[in-house]
């Protein structure tokens, strides 16, 4: 896992960095030492671990260093160019740059490159390249022009490719980019045109490159904030052809920084890049490490004082100007796990939008809760859409919404909420939603007339609320007799307390039919229980023994007589749905909700007996419906299961048996339930009898198979 | 390979005794098992679960408790009120000591292994000090109202929990007084039972006491406050046993319904430190009561009335998922209970208190493979020889000529002479056995029935010359100096010149009977010997080990034979090495010296040394006869191991003559039929 360590600053005195920052940070021949060239006249040699300068050299007043100082790894000398054409070479012992070796060249130098293992190279502004030794031998030699007139070198890097030096430089001309690869073993210069893809109107802000076997992987950071990768072959496939090969950029990482500021990019290793720049247009600049393989943000560090948009990476150190001070951040990348890599970012689903919010840093969001910058993106959108200049810029959208909830009208809240919900979800979305719901409910409590029903419904339908996130919601709905919302809650919440479930049940059973007709209820769990046609069907079905149960069975002695008095009525009761479909839908919602038996039982006792009877009748009706098909299921989209039905029947009987026995209306129902249980017991005892018989049969069978105790057999071994 | 007439014998009415206790020793990875007849067996779990040693049972010595103490000493206690220590080297009882508390129901060694606690019928808990040579009574704890059925030490050794009837007591070791008395609910599913028997307790280091009782409950108690913490109702019948792992992160209980439940200490939520005991896995490997359980670091071990010893490896603890990770069910002893007189076609069956002598039948018919031939004469039960006294028979042997029967109990050696006069059989007792012949671990007759070889339990070997109706003591090979290890296995060469004897750990010793001295010692091998035999003519000693390796050692040359080297070089077929049960008998073909017959409980094999050895690619066992394959293919695929799995479980097999085999089977169903009926469980309508 990539990690940034504690930063430290290098210079006690601020560098005289110009508006363009430093000229460069370069490695030295000794480890831990770096040459830092500021934008003016000074070169400082730093020992990074000690955080102190070892030496400092300046050019004369009037002279300007034009190219960062480098170290010649072969000789240990330092080289710098001032006034574009004057080369200076010196060592640690020299004090005054004026008195050291000087060579004046015939053309303007763009950069001097030096890496360990080879002699330094001088790249001229016209694109020509010379070795330092050859140049020093004949400083005034003629330098040819390689690139065309208005082409300007933008960026350059020097590599060792299989022990041979290679130089890549990028030029720009009228918004077109070209890449040149100069190899020195074969002195071949290859030119490539960089095709930018669709985003041609974006400016490339920063380049970085790394070697990937046969390719140079050139990463570029465009002003749209995305990182693109271009693979440039090291060995040109067909150098004879004079046609310019083209290389295409491909998108590597999306929207890692906001494009407007000065951003910088540096490859750390195969899978990691460091990006410097503000993640959002308004936010502070950040140094972020991204994993390109998993497209995840590994770590990010805010640099509130701003940077110069420059980033250097050597060994394990990242160098940048933070404010005016040169800052070093040690960087480490250990073995990372997939889970660790994935944990940082939820990928945005909306692909095209440029305003996609950036990453979330868990560390910061934990501390601040809602006021963290996580909600900033939504705030930004909100600010853009609502014309409300008075809002302070730092307040997140949810906070604004909460303050709106406290005072504004229901209508306005609804509009604002819709706007809020339309924005991108942040990881703490559910807590935000919960807070909004609680905010709404609080106002409900203080203001009896306030009931933002639509807003609450909207929140519930986000599928993120649970009972524990907004404890008062269902109570309020119960108070307002909001059947529809209660049904929605029962369907959505996984953790409703049994007392509330029971209260809902009570309400669903007690509300009048005519009241129900006016309410809009989700009917998907209720299939067409229309009775007229099915009555006949049921009669037929009764003939068949379903699971051994036949209410007309004549083995029930004393109850039989009573039942036979009005058998017609019983059948009617059981075959037509005892409740209207809307109530059925509501009761189904209760059946579906989770409960724990021991907590539910005491509450069930509070329901009036006639409602219990009604509910039992309904359950019994459902049970008979179940029996109509072989799979023992009900028709419909999300019907109650047989187990739910049976469990509820048992629960209701357990809770209210003494009461039910007393009331005459329940008598026929209880009788039929009794008969049902009795027939089930019969079946079980029959099965047990059969089991014994089967066992005896099995024993007989075994004895038959068992050969006698002694026999002589013939066996052949093969 | 050849055609055989096989006498398929199923009238050996052997029923193993039910398992009463198991005790696992972590240091040596050995398992001690005691059975209801008082037999104690030692299994070496490292040596492929081989039953290394056994101590014969005794009618009055019903073991109720078994435990290991410091220095791998094994103690048992039983309903005769005695504590017994076993001598694991000499395979003898070291001493027995009366605890004077009536029948002993429970016993536990302290965590340090230096103290022993017994719980008695009279409600007393007695503490004994374990001295190097003996145990010494130290003191009594406060006497309880009723018998102490279970005991468990706290791992620190400061407290103990004792399960009695209806309550659990916690004692302080120092004061010997009861600190807490925790009453157990008698209620069982709403019905009040008469009594609630605490069958087992376990004291954990955090002070939790786990109890299992006759009401089917597993309960967790806080011993500091004496309060009930949690109850798991696991069975409708008694929960009879409990064992906790050393790490105290899992335990196992066994119920009278034959179910074994595994409990584990599991985090309440992932990555939370709060843990709770959760019933994780039920195992139903038994049909009857699980009287005892043990918890080794990698396996759950259970045993009970259905006589099976079940070793169920915990898959999460097994590092290598090889054949060792498979379930083991050990039913039959790993020693021979049957001997055979080839000449007279007699079989001698050894039971715990009697011997049965049978004569095999005969037939004149012939048939082809798979036929059952009509019998011209059925098998006869000739003799039943009952021992006097309460001791079990250790070993027995019938001579090849059929006229001698020798057997031994723990205290006496018996020799009987049989006379056959037409169809009448008369039995004569040979009296005045020499004083040195007190008891025997193994008995062997020479092929010509003139010599008797007896391995005594002090490590010495005796040779007796048998004359008509009398005997003469010829010689005694004393045990190797410094060892008292008993020789459990004997083998005599058919010419009577060589005697091979093997103990459980050291190598096989070969003695010259002619010169009466030690001839050589076969180098010791890591795994114990399970069977020994000396081949006729070549005098090659064939040795089978518990890891299923077979060696052939030439006695005259004092070195392994070429064939043995070849098979060791190539290695045995992996299916051969994966067999469960050890080879218990080795025999030879009288006419074909290259053939070796071996058998375990589930197969027999004739190895033809002249054929090429099978490699892992060839099929080791092909049950189907070759059909339309040509002779060439048959010859090419033929290999040395000819295996048949037709007879199982196979307790004995030998070649009577060149074309006749005798196979003694003991079908498991017949054993189950003789067991008491298991608790009936309803299948329908709960």
PDB file of N, CA and C in Angstrom, chain A residues 104-167:
ATOM      1  N   UNK A 104      31.318  28.812 -23.776  1.00  0.00           N
ATOM      2  CA  UNK A 104      30.198  29.489 -24.440  1.00  0.00           C
ATOM      3  C   UNK A 104      29.853  28.721 -25.700  1.00  0.00           C
ATOM      4  N   UNK A 105      28.572  28.395 -25.813  1.00  0.00           N
ATOM      5  CA  UNK A 105      28.131  27.553 -26.922  1.00  0.00           C
ATOM      6  C   UNK A 105      27.527  28.415 -28.015  1.00  0.00           C
ATOM      7  N   UNK A 106      27.340  27.765 -29.154  1.00  0.00           N
ATOM      8  CA  UNK A 106      26.853  28.532 -30.295  1.00  0.00           C
ATOM      9  C   UNK A 106      25.337  28.560 -30.352  1.00  0.00           C
ATOM     10  N   UNK A 107      24.680  27.672 -29.637  1.00  0.00           N
ATOM     11  CA  UNK A 107      23.207  27.661 -29.696  1.00  0.00           C
ATOM     12  C   UNK A 107      22.649  27.653 -28.274  1.00  0.00           C
ATOM     13  N   UNK A 108      21.369  27.937 -28.194  1.00  0.00           N
ATOM     14  CA  UNK A 108      20.731  28.004 -26.875  1.00  0.00           C
ATOM     15  C   UNK A 108      20.429  26.599 -26.362  1.00  0.00           C
ATOM     16  N   UNK A 109      20.744  26.405 -25.092  1.00  0.00           N
ATOM     17  CA  UNK A 109      20.549  25.089 -24.487  1.00  0.00           C
ATOM     18  C   UNK A 109      19.159  25.018 -23.878  1.00  0.00           C
ATOM     19  N   UNK A 110      18.476  23.864 -24.097  1.00  0.00           N
ATOM     20  CA  UNK A 110      17.191  23.677 -23.410  1.00  0.00           C
ATOM     21  C   UNK A 110      17.398  23.027 -22.053  1.00  0.00           C
ATOM     22  N   UNK A 111      18.077  21.913 -22.029  1.00  0.00           N
ATOM     23  CA  UNK A 111      18.294  21.181 -20.779  1.00  0.00           C
ATOM     24  C   UNK A 111      19.612  20.459 -20.859  1.00  0.00           C
ATOM     25  N   UNK A 112      20.219  20.245 -19.731  1.00  0.00           N
ATOM     26  CA  UNK A 112      21.303  19.268 -19.638  1.00  0.00           C
ATOM     27  C   UNK A 112      20.747  18.083 -18.865  1.00  0.00           C
ATOM     28  N   UNK A 113      20.958  16.894 -19.396  1.00  0.00           N
ATOM     29  CA  UNK A 113      20.492  15.680 -18.719  1.00  0.00           C
ATOM     30  C   UNK A 113      21.683  14.912 -18.232  1.00  0.00           C
ATOM     31  N   UNK A 114      21.554  14.405 -17.035  1.00  0.00           N
ATOM     32  CA  UNK A 114      22.617  13.562 -16.533  1.00  0.00           C
ATOM     33  C   UNK A 114      21.995  12.466 -15.686  1.00  0.00           C
ATOM     34  N   UNK A 115      22.342  11.248 -16.021  1.00  0.00           N
ATOM     35  CA  UNK A 115      21.897  10.137 -15.172  1.00  0.00           C
ATOM     36  C   UNK A 115      23.107   9.250 -14.923  1.00  0.00           C
ATOM     37  N   UNK A 116      23.072   8.488 -13.855  1.00  0.00           N
ATOM     38  CA  UNK A 116      24.233   7.652 -13.545  1.00  0.00           C
ATOM     39  C   UNK A 116      24.526   6.684 -14.673  1.00  0.00           C
ATOM     40  N   UNK A 117      25.777   6.442 -14.934  1.00  0.00           N
ATOM     41  CA  UNK A 117      26.176   5.419 -15.882  1.00  0.00           C
ATOM     42  C   UNK A 117      26.447   5.926 -17.277  1.00  0.00           C
ATOM     43  N   UNK A 118      26.250   7.176 -17.491  1.00  0.00           N
ATOM     44  CA  UNK A 118      26.546   7.675 -18.833  1.00  0.00           C
ATOM     45  C   UNK A 118      26.940   9.142 -18.732  1.00  0.00           C
ATOM     46  N   UNK A 119      27.528   9.661 -19.855  1.00  0.00           N
ATOM     47  CA  UNK A 119      27.950  11.062 -19.810  1.00  0.00           C
ATOM     48  C   UNK A 119      26.729  11.970 -19.972  1.00  0.00           C
ATOM     49  N   UNK A 120      26.800  13.167 -19.448  1.00  0.00           N
ATOM     50  CA  UNK A 120      25.664  14.084 -19.573  1.00  0.00           C
ATOM     51  C   UNK A 120      25.386  14.448 -21.023  1.00  0.00           C
ATOM     52  N   UNK A 121      24.149  14.781 -21.285  1.00  0.00           N
ATOM     53  CA  UNK A 121      23.734  15.157 -22.634  1.00  0.00           C
ATOM     54  C   UNK A 121      23.198  16.577 -22.601  1.00  0.00           C
ATOM     55  N   UNK A 122      23.460  17.263 -23.668  1.00  0.00           N
ATOM     56  CA  UNK A 122      22.951  18.633 -23.752  1.00  0.00           C
ATOM     57  C   UNK A 122      21.901  18.668 -24.856  1.00  0.00           C
ATOM     58  N   UNK A 123      20.721  19.115 -24.510  1.00  0.00           N
ATOM     59  CA  UNK A 123      19.632  19.234 -25.499  1.00  0.00           C
ATOM     60  C   UNK A 123      19.460  20.702 -25.816  1.00  0.00           C
ATOM     61  N   UNK A 124      19.612  21.021 -27.082  1.00  0.00           N
ATOM     62  CA  UNK A 124      19.469  22.412 -27.501  1.00  0.00           C
ATOM     63  C   UNK A 124      18.020  22.719 -27.820  1.00  0.00           C
ATOM     64  N   UNK A 125      17.731  24.008 -27.806  1.00  0.00           N
ATOM     65  CA  UNK A 125      16.334  24.408 -28.009  1.00  0.00           C
ATOM     66  C   UNK A 125      15.827  24.057 -29.387  1.00  0.00           C
ATOM     67  N   UNK A 126      16.771  23.886 -30.319  1.00  0.00           N
ATOM     68  CA  UNK A 126      16.348  23.531 -31.669  1.00  0.00           C
ATOM     69  C   UNK A 126      16.214  22.026 -31.844  1.00  0.00           C
ATOM     70  N   UNK A 127      16.411  21.298 -30.748  1.00  0.00           N
ATOM     71  CA  UNK A 127      16.176  19.861 -30.828  1.00  0.00           C
ATOM     72  C   UNK A 127      17.429  19.029 -31.027  1.00  0.00           C
ATOM     73  N   UNK A 128      18.564  19.655 -31.225  1.00  0.00           N
ATOM     74  CA  UNK A 128      19.783  18.876 -31.418  1.00  0.00           C
ATOM     75  C   UNK A 128      20.297  18.409 -30.063  1.00  0.00           C
ATOM     76  N   UNK A 129      21.038  17.305 -30.078  1.00  0.00           N
ATOM     77  CA  UNK A 129      21.545  16.717 -28.846  1.00  0.00           C
ATOM     78  C   UNK A 129      23.033  16.473 -29.011  1.00  0.00           C
ATOM     79  N   UNK A 130      23.800  16.810 -27.982  1.00  0.00           N
ATOM     80  CA  UNK A 130      25.247  16.545 -28.021  1.00  0.00           C
ATOM     81  C   UNK A 130      25.668  15.936 -26.690  1.00  0.00           C
ATOM     82  N   UNK A 131      26.687  15.102 -26.791  1.00  0.00           N
ATOM     83  CA  UNK A 131      27.309  14.634 -25.568  1.00  0.00           C
ATOM     84  C   UNK A 131      28.153  15.756 -24.986  1.00  0.00           C
ATOM     85  N   UNK A 132      28.294  15.743 -23.671  1.00  0.00           N
ATOM     86  CA  UNK A 132      28.985  16.851 -23.027  1.00  0.00           C
ATOM     87  C   UNK A 132      30.461  16.907 -23.442  1.00  0.00           C
ATOM     88  N   UNK A 133      31.096  15.740 -23.497  1.00  0.00           N
ATOM     89  CA  UNK A 133      32.526  15.701 -23.817  1.00  0.00           C
ATOM     90  C   UNK A 133      32.780  16.283 -25.195  1.00  0.00           C
ATOM     91  N   UNK A 134      31.948  15.824 -26.139  1.00  0.00           N
ATOM     92  CA  UNK A 134      32.125  16.287 -27.510  1.00  0.00           C
ATOM     93  C   UNK A 134      31.894  17.790 -27.592  1.00  0.00           C
ATOM     94  N   UNK A 135      30.986  18.247 -26.803  1.00  0.00           N
ATOM     95  CA  UNK A 135      30.648  19.662 -26.839  1.00  0.00           C
ATOM     96  C   UNK A 135      31.777  20.494 -26.234  1.00  0.00           C
ATOM     97  N   UNK A 136      32.330  19.947 -25.140  1.00  0.00           N
ATOM     98  CA  UNK A 136      33.383  20.704 -24.482  1.00  0.00           C
ATOM     99  C   UNK A 136      34.658  20.739 -25.334  1.00  0.00           C
ATOM    100  N   UNK A 137      34.842  19.638 -26.090  1.00  0.00           N
ATOM    101  CA  UNK A 137      36.013  19.618 -26.947  1.00  0.00           C
ATOM    102  C   UNK A 137      35.945  20.727 -27.983  1.00  0.00           C
ATOM    103  N   UNK A 138      34.755  21.014 -28.453  1.00  0.00           N
ATOM    104  CA  UNK A 138      34.610  22.050 -29.496  1.00  0.00           C
ATOM    105  C   UNK A 138      33.343  22.853 -29.195  1.00  0.00           C
ATOM    106  N   UNK A 139      33.400  23.762 -28.247  1.00  0.00           N
ATOM    107  CA  UNK A 139      32.198  24.467 -27.782  1.00  0.00           C
ATOM    108  C   UNK A 139      31.490  25.225 -28.899  1.00  0.00           C
ATOM    109  N   UNK A 140      32.197  25.717 -29.855  1.00  0.00           N
ATOM    110  CA  UNK A 140      31.580  26.593 -30.853  1.00  0.00           C
ATOM    111  C   UNK A 140      31.112  25.830 -32.070  1.00  0.00           C
ATOM    112  N   UNK A 141      31.077  24.514 -31.968  1.00  0.00           N
ATOM    113  CA  UNK A 141      30.651  23.730 -33.144  1.00  0.00           C
ATOM    114  C   UNK A 141      29.232  24.104 -33.538  1.00  0.00           C
ATOM    115  N   UNK A 142      28.947  23.792 -34.753  1.00  0.00           N
ATOM    116  CA  UNK A 142      27.650  24.186 -35.286  1.00  0.00           C
ATOM    117  C   UNK A 142      26.574  23.224 -34.794  1.00  0.00           C
ATOM    118  N   UNK A 143      25.488  23.781 -34.355  1.00  0.00           N
ATOM    119  CA  UNK A 143      24.382  22.965 -33.861  1.00  0.00           C
ATOM    120  C   UNK A 143      23.269  23.038 -34.876  1.00  0.00           C
ATOM    121  N   UNK A 144      22.871  21.851 -35.340  1.00  0.00           N
ATOM    122  CA  UNK A 144      21.842  21.845 -36.384  1.00  0.00           C
ATOM    123  C   UNK A 144      20.453  22.050 -35.762  1.00  0.00           C
ATOM    124  N   UNK A 145      19.520  22.334 -36.613  1.00  0.00           N
ATOM    125  CA  UNK A 145      18.139  22.518 -36.162  1.00  0.00           C
ATOM    126  C   UNK A 145      17.367  21.259 -36.517  1.00  0.00           C
ATOM    127  N   UNK A 146      16.710  20.733 -35.550  1.00  0.00           N
ATOM    128  CA  UNK A 146      15.988  19.481 -35.770  1.00  0.00           C
ATOM    129  C   UNK A 146      14.496  19.748 -35.890  1.00  0.00           C
ATOM    130  N   UNK A 147      13.991  20.535 -35.022  1.00  0.00           N
ATOM    131  CA  UNK A 147      12.541  20.734 -35.027  1.00  0.00           C
ATOM    132  C   UNK A 147      12.195  21.954 -35.863  1.00  0.00           C
ATOM    133  N   UNK A 148      10.957  22.000 -36.250  1.00  0.00           N
ATOM    134  CA  UNK A 148      10.543  23.044 -37.182  1.00  0.00           C
ATOM    135  C   UNK A 148      10.429  24.380 -36.462  1.00  0.00           C
ATOM    136  N   UNK A 149      10.062  25.343 -37.202  1.00  0.00           N
ATOM    137  CA  UNK A 149      10.150  26.737 -36.767  1.00  0.00           C
ATOM    138  C   UNK A 149       9.426  27.047 -35.464  1.00  0.00           C
ATOM    139  N   UNK A 150       8.145  26.826 -35.491  1.00  0.00           N
ATOM    140  CA  UNK A 150       7.378  27.296 -34.328  1.00  0.00           C
ATOM    141  C   UNK A 150       7.212  26.214 -33.270  1.00  0.00           C
ATOM    142  N   UNK A 151       7.907  25.115 -33.451  1.00  0.00           N
ATOM    143  CA  UNK A 151       7.846  24.034 -32.472  1.00  0.00           C
ATOM    144  C   UNK A 151       8.630  24.430 -31.226  1.00  0.00           C
ATOM    145  N   UNK A 152       8.059  24.143 -30.090  1.00  0.00           N
ATOM    146  CA  UNK A 152       8.707  24.461 -28.821  1.00  0.00           C
ATOM    147  C   UNK A 152       8.807  23.184 -27.997  1.00  0.00           C
ATOM    148  N   UNK A 153       9.989  22.979 -27.413  1.00  0.00           N
ATOM    149  CA  UNK A 153      10.127  21.797 -26.555  1.00  0.00           C
ATOM    150  C   UNK A 153       9.372  22.034 -25.262  1.00  0.00           C
ATOM    151  N   UNK A 154       8.535  21.075 -24.927  1.00  0.00           N
ATOM    152  CA  UNK A 154       7.714  21.210 -23.731  1.00  0.00           C
ATOM    153  C   UNK A 154       8.290  20.447 -22.549  1.00  0.00           C
ATOM    154  N   UNK A 155       8.812  19.295 -22.854  1.00  0.00           N
ATOM    155  CA  UNK A 155       9.211  18.407 -21.752  1.00  0.00           C
ATOM    156  C   UNK A 155      10.211  17.415 -22.304  1.00  0.00           C
ATOM    157  N   UNK A 156      11.077  16.928 -21.452  1.00  0.00           N
ATOM    158  CA  UNK A 156      12.101  16.008 -21.937  1.00  0.00           C
ATOM    159  C   UNK A 156      12.536  15.084 -20.822  1.00  0.00           C
ATOM    160  N   UNK A 157      12.956  13.904 -21.219  1.00  0.00           N
ATOM    161  CA  UNK A 157      13.453  12.960 -20.208  1.00  0.00           C
ATOM    162  C   UNK A 157      14.506  12.071 -20.838  1.00  0.00           C
ATOM    163  N   UNK A 158      15.435  11.685 -20.009  1.00  0.00           N
ATOM    164  CA  UNK A 158      16.585  10.905 -20.438  1.00  0.00           C
ATOM    165  C   UNK A 158      16.535   9.550 -19.751  1.00  0.00           C
ATOM    166  N   UNK A 159      16.648   8.469 -20.531  1.00  0.00           N
ATOM    167  CA  UNK A 159      16.549   7.115 -19.982  1.00  0.00           C
ATOM    168  C   UNK A 159      17.792   6.320 -20.315  1.00  0.00           C
ATOM    169  N   UNK A 160      17.942   5.234 -19.620  1.00  0.00           N
ATOM    170  CA  UNK A 160      18.868   4.205 -20.083  1.00  0.00           C
ATOM    171  C   UNK A 160      18.009   3.052 -20.563  1.00  0.00           C
ATOM    172  N   UNK A 161      18.122   2.697 -21.838  1.00  0.00           N
ATOM    173  CA  UNK A 161      17.362   1.580 -22.378  1.00  0.00           C
ATOM    174  C   UNK A 161      18.354   0.473 -22.683  1.00  0.00           C
ATOM    175  N   UNK A 162      18.304  -0.562 -21.933  1.00  0.00           N
ATOM    176  CA  UNK A 162      19.237  -1.678 -22.106  1.00  0.00           C
ATOM    177  C   UNK A 162      20.664  -1.169 -22.223  1.00  0.00           C
ATOM    178  N   UNK A 163      21.097  -0.424 -21.275  1.00  0.00           N
ATOM    179  CA  UNK A 163      22.446   0.119 -21.161  1.00  0.00           C
ATOM    180  C   UNK A 163      22.748   1.190 -22.213  1.00  0.00           C
ATOM    181  N   UNK A 164      21.784   1.523 -23.049  1.00  0.00           N
ATOM    182  CA  UNK A 164      22.026   2.574 -24.025  1.00  0.00           C
ATOM    183  C   UNK A 164      21.166   3.767 -23.689  1.00  0.00           C
ATOM    184  N   UNK A 165      21.759   4.918 -23.714  1.00  0.00           N
ATOM    185  CA  UNK A 165      20.966   6.107 -23.390  1.00  0.00           C
ATOM    186  C   UNK A 165      19.948   6.416 -24.473  1.00  0.00           C
ATOM    187  N   UNK A 166      18.814   6.908 -24.047  1.00  0.00           N
ATOM    188  CA  UNK A 166      17.793   7.347 -24.996  1.00  0.00           C
ATOM    189  C   UNK A 166      17.138   8.606 -24.433  1.00  0.00           C
ATOM    190  N   UNK A 167      16.848   9.499 -25.316  1.00  0.00           N
ATOM    191  CA  UNK A 167      16.268  10.763 -24.884  1.00  0.00           C
ATOM    192  C   UNK A 167      14.911  10.936 -25.549  1.00  0.00           C
TER     193      UNK A 167
END
